[in-house]
Amino acid sequence: NAGVTQTPKFQVLKTGQSMTLQCAQDMNHNSMYWYRQDPGMGLRLIYYSASEGTTDKGEVPNGYNVSRLNKREFSLRLESAAPSQTSVYFCASTRTGGSYEQYFGPGTRLTVT
Amino acid sequence: AQSVTQLGSHVSVSEGALVLLRCNYSSSVPPYLFWYVQYPNQGLQLLLKYTTGATLVKGINGFEAEFKKSETSFHLTKPSAHMSDAAEYFCAVSDREDSNYQLIWGAGTKLIIKP
């Protein structure tokens, strides 16, 4: 039981390049989330998927797109990376009908130069 | 809208001393309440949670938190700090009626342990 996995762990991009961050969970959770973490700013929600087939914007969605590929997988895409997107990205999931605690992946450290 | 306030971006205590990390929330209806811990270069790990019932909640690594409705607080404590407790701690709340199961996060408190 791996929980929430994320790939890659580290990535360096040049401005304007694109990439997709992958996230998968094996806990049969319905809801999945993408956050970014910047020093002194806590966690900010980028996008979430309350259930398979649905996605919604969070607090800071600009410059990102998401795909809920199936119940297990939720990917985050940067179409044209900018230095302001340098951050640590976390994927999380939660069980519908539970007490809302979220389970986190290990994170992806992204640097955009 | 819900908000969460963690008092102090950094808290420094001596090894063996009491740890107290403060968290206040804004909702008038008691939400679900959580404390998470993040060790350097790792993801967030659930430390403890309050959903219903007993207001004093025990978590992992000797931490506990008390839900005080009248003070809209959920402060985290540990009687005796250990060097391994050095980490960042996040308080989070969730509206029990939020069908999207979102968490509202505090800005985090970095706990520094002095030898």
mmCIF file of N, CA, C and O in Angstrom, chain A residues 10 37 88 90 106 109, chain B residues 37-45 83-90 110-111:
data_model
loop_
_atom_site.group_PDB
_atom_site.id
_atom_site.type_symbol
_atom_site.label_atom_id
_atom_site.label_comp_id
_atom_site.label_asym_id
_atom_site.label_seq_id
_atom_site.Cartn_x
_atom_site.Cartn_y
_atom_site.Cartn_z
ATOM 1 N N PHE A 10 11.965 15.836 -8.434
ATOM 2 C CA PHE A 10 12.616 17.115 -8.710
ATOM 3 C C PHE A 10 12.507 17.393 -10.206
ATOM 4 O O PHE A 10 12.522 16.462 -11.018
ATOM 5 N N GLN A 37 3.311 24.931 -2.309
ATOM 6 C CA GLN A 37 3.796 25.415 -1.024
ATOM 7 C C GLN A 37 4.976 26.333 -1.267
ATOM 8 O O GLN A 37 5.987 25.922 -1.854
ATOM 9 N N VAL A 88 7.119 24.028 -4.401
ATOM 10 C CA VAL A 88 6.972 22.607 -4.106
ATOM 11 C C VAL A 88 5.502 22.268 -4.276
ATOM 12 O O VAL A 88 4.634 22.945 -3.716
ATOM 13 N N PHE A 90 2.363 19.596 -4.001
ATOM 14 C CA PHE A 90 1.885 18.412 -3.284
ATOM 15 C C PHE A 90 0.542 17.980 -3.834
ATOM 16 O O PHE A 90 -0.340 18.798 -4.092
ATOM 17 N N PRO A 106 4.777 12.836 -1.382
ATOM 18 C CA PRO A 106 6.061 13.378 -0.918
ATOM 19 C C PRO A 106 6.435 14.710 -1.554
ATOM 20 O O PRO A 106 7.374 15.360 -1.102
ATOM 21 N N ARG A 109 9.586 19.073 -6.249
ATOM 22 C CA ARG A 109 10.269 20.385 -6.175
ATOM 23 C C ARG A 109 10.552 20.851 -7.592
ATOM 24 O O ARG A 109 11.330 20.233 -8.300
ATOM 25 N N VAL B 37 2.093 17.634 10.510
ATOM 26 C CA VAL B 37 3.506 17.929 10.703
ATOM 27 C C VAL B 37 4.246 17.687 9.383
ATOM 28 O O VAL B 37 3.903 16.766 8.630
ATOM 29 N N GLN B 38 5.192 18.562 9.107
ATOM 30 C CA GLN B 38 6.021 18.409 7.900
ATOM 31 C C GLN B 38 7.487 18.470 8.295
ATOM 32 O O GLN B 38 7.982 19.531 8.709
ATOM 33 N N TYR B 39 8.169 17.350 8.179
ATOM 34 C CA TYR B 39 9.611 17.320 8.413
ATOM 35 C C TYR B 39 10.313 17.824 7.169
ATOM 36 O O TYR B 39 9.753 17.784 6.067
ATOM 37 N N PRO B 40 11.539 18.305 7.314
ATOM 38 C CA PRO B 40 12.248 18.904 6.171
ATOM 39 C C PRO B 40 12.258 17.996 4.957
ATOM 40 O O PRO B 40 12.544 16.797 5.059
ATOM 41 N N ASN B 41 11.906 18.587 3.826
ATOM 42 C CA ASN B 41 11.933 17.904 2.527
ATOM 43 C C ASN B 41 11.001 16.697 2.462
ATOM 44 O O ASN B 41 11.280 15.727 1.739
ATOM 45 N N GLN B 42 9.922 16.727 3.221
ATOM 46 C CA GLN B 42 8.940 15.647 3.188
ATOM 47 C C GLN B 42 7.541 16.207 2.978
ATOM 48 O O GLN B 42 7.327 17.424 2.996
ATOM 49 N N GLY B 43 6.597 15.310 2.756
ATOM 50 C CA GLY B 43 5.196 15.699 2.658
ATOM 51 C C GLY B 43 4.596 15.909 4.035
ATOM 52 O O GLY B 43 5.273 15.775 5.056
ATOM 53 N N LEU B 44 3.319 16.247 4.062
ATOM 54 C CA LEU B 44 2.625 16.479 5.321
ATOM 55 C C LEU B 44 2.052 15.176 5.863
ATOM 56 O O LEU B 44 1.535 14.352 5.102
ATOM 57 N N GLN B 45 2.139 15.035 7.176
ATOM 58 C CA GLN B 45 1.671 13.828 7.851
ATOM 59 C C GLN B 45 0.662 14.232 8.922
ATOM 60 O O GLN B 45 0.912 15.172 9.686
ATOM 61 N N MET B 83 14.471 16.849 20.294
ATOM 62 C CA MET B 83 15.123 17.401 19.091
ATOM 63 C C MET B 83 14.414 16.944 17.813
ATOM 64 O O MET B 83 14.324 17.696 16.841
ATOM 65 N N SER B 84 13.886 15.727 17.831
ATOM 66 C CA SER B 84 13.225 15.185 16.634
ATOM 67 C C SER B 84 11.888 15.859 16.330
ATOM 68 O O SER B 84 11.297 15.609 15.281
ATOM 69 N N ASP B 85 11.419 16.731 17.240
ATOM 70 C CA ASP B 85 10.160 17.449 16.994
ATOM 71 C C ASP B 85 10.352 18.665 16.095
ATOM 72 O O ASP B 85 9.368 19.291 15.688
ATOM 73 N N ALA B 86 11.585 19.004 15.804
ATOM 74 C CA ALA B 86 11.853 20.147 14.937
ATOM 75 C C ALA B 86 11.250 19.892 13.562
ATOM 76 O O ALA B 86 11.619 18.936 12.869
ATOM 77 N N ALA B 87 10.283 20.736 13.186
ATOM 78 C CA ALA B 87 9.522 20.547 11.945
ATOM 79 C C ALA B 87 8.607 21.749 11.787
ATOM 80 O O ALA B 87 8.574 22.650 12.636
ATOM 81 N N GLU B 88 7.841 21.744 10.695
ATOM 82 C CA GLU B 88 6.807 22.760 10.535
ATOM 83 C C GLU B 88 5.458 22.115 10.809
ATOM 84 O O GLU B 88 5.198 20.986 10.373
ATOM 85 N N TYR B 89 4.608 22.839 11.515
ATOM 86 C CA TYR B 89 3.315 22.318 11.931
ATOM 87 C C TYR B 89 2.205 23.179 11.333
ATOM 88 O O TYR B 89 2.264 24.415 11.391
ATOM 89 N N PHE B 90 1.210 22.501 10.770
ATOM 90 C CA PHE B 90 0.106 23.185 10.129
ATOM 91 C C PHE B 90 -1.206 22.797 10.793
ATOM 92 O O PHE B 90 -1.480 21.615 11.007
ATOM 93 N N LYS B 110 6.920 27.073 12.345
ATOM 94 C CA LYS B 110 8.145 26.291 12.366
ATOM 95 C C LYS B 110 8.606 26.158 13.817
ATOM 96 O O LYS B 110 8.812 27.168 14.503
ATOM 97 N N LEU B 111 8.742 24.936 14.278
ATOM 98 C CA LEU B 111 9.161 24.659 15.651
ATOM 99 C C LEU B 111 10.662 24.409 15.666
ATOM 100 O O LEU B 111 11.158 23.509 14.967
#
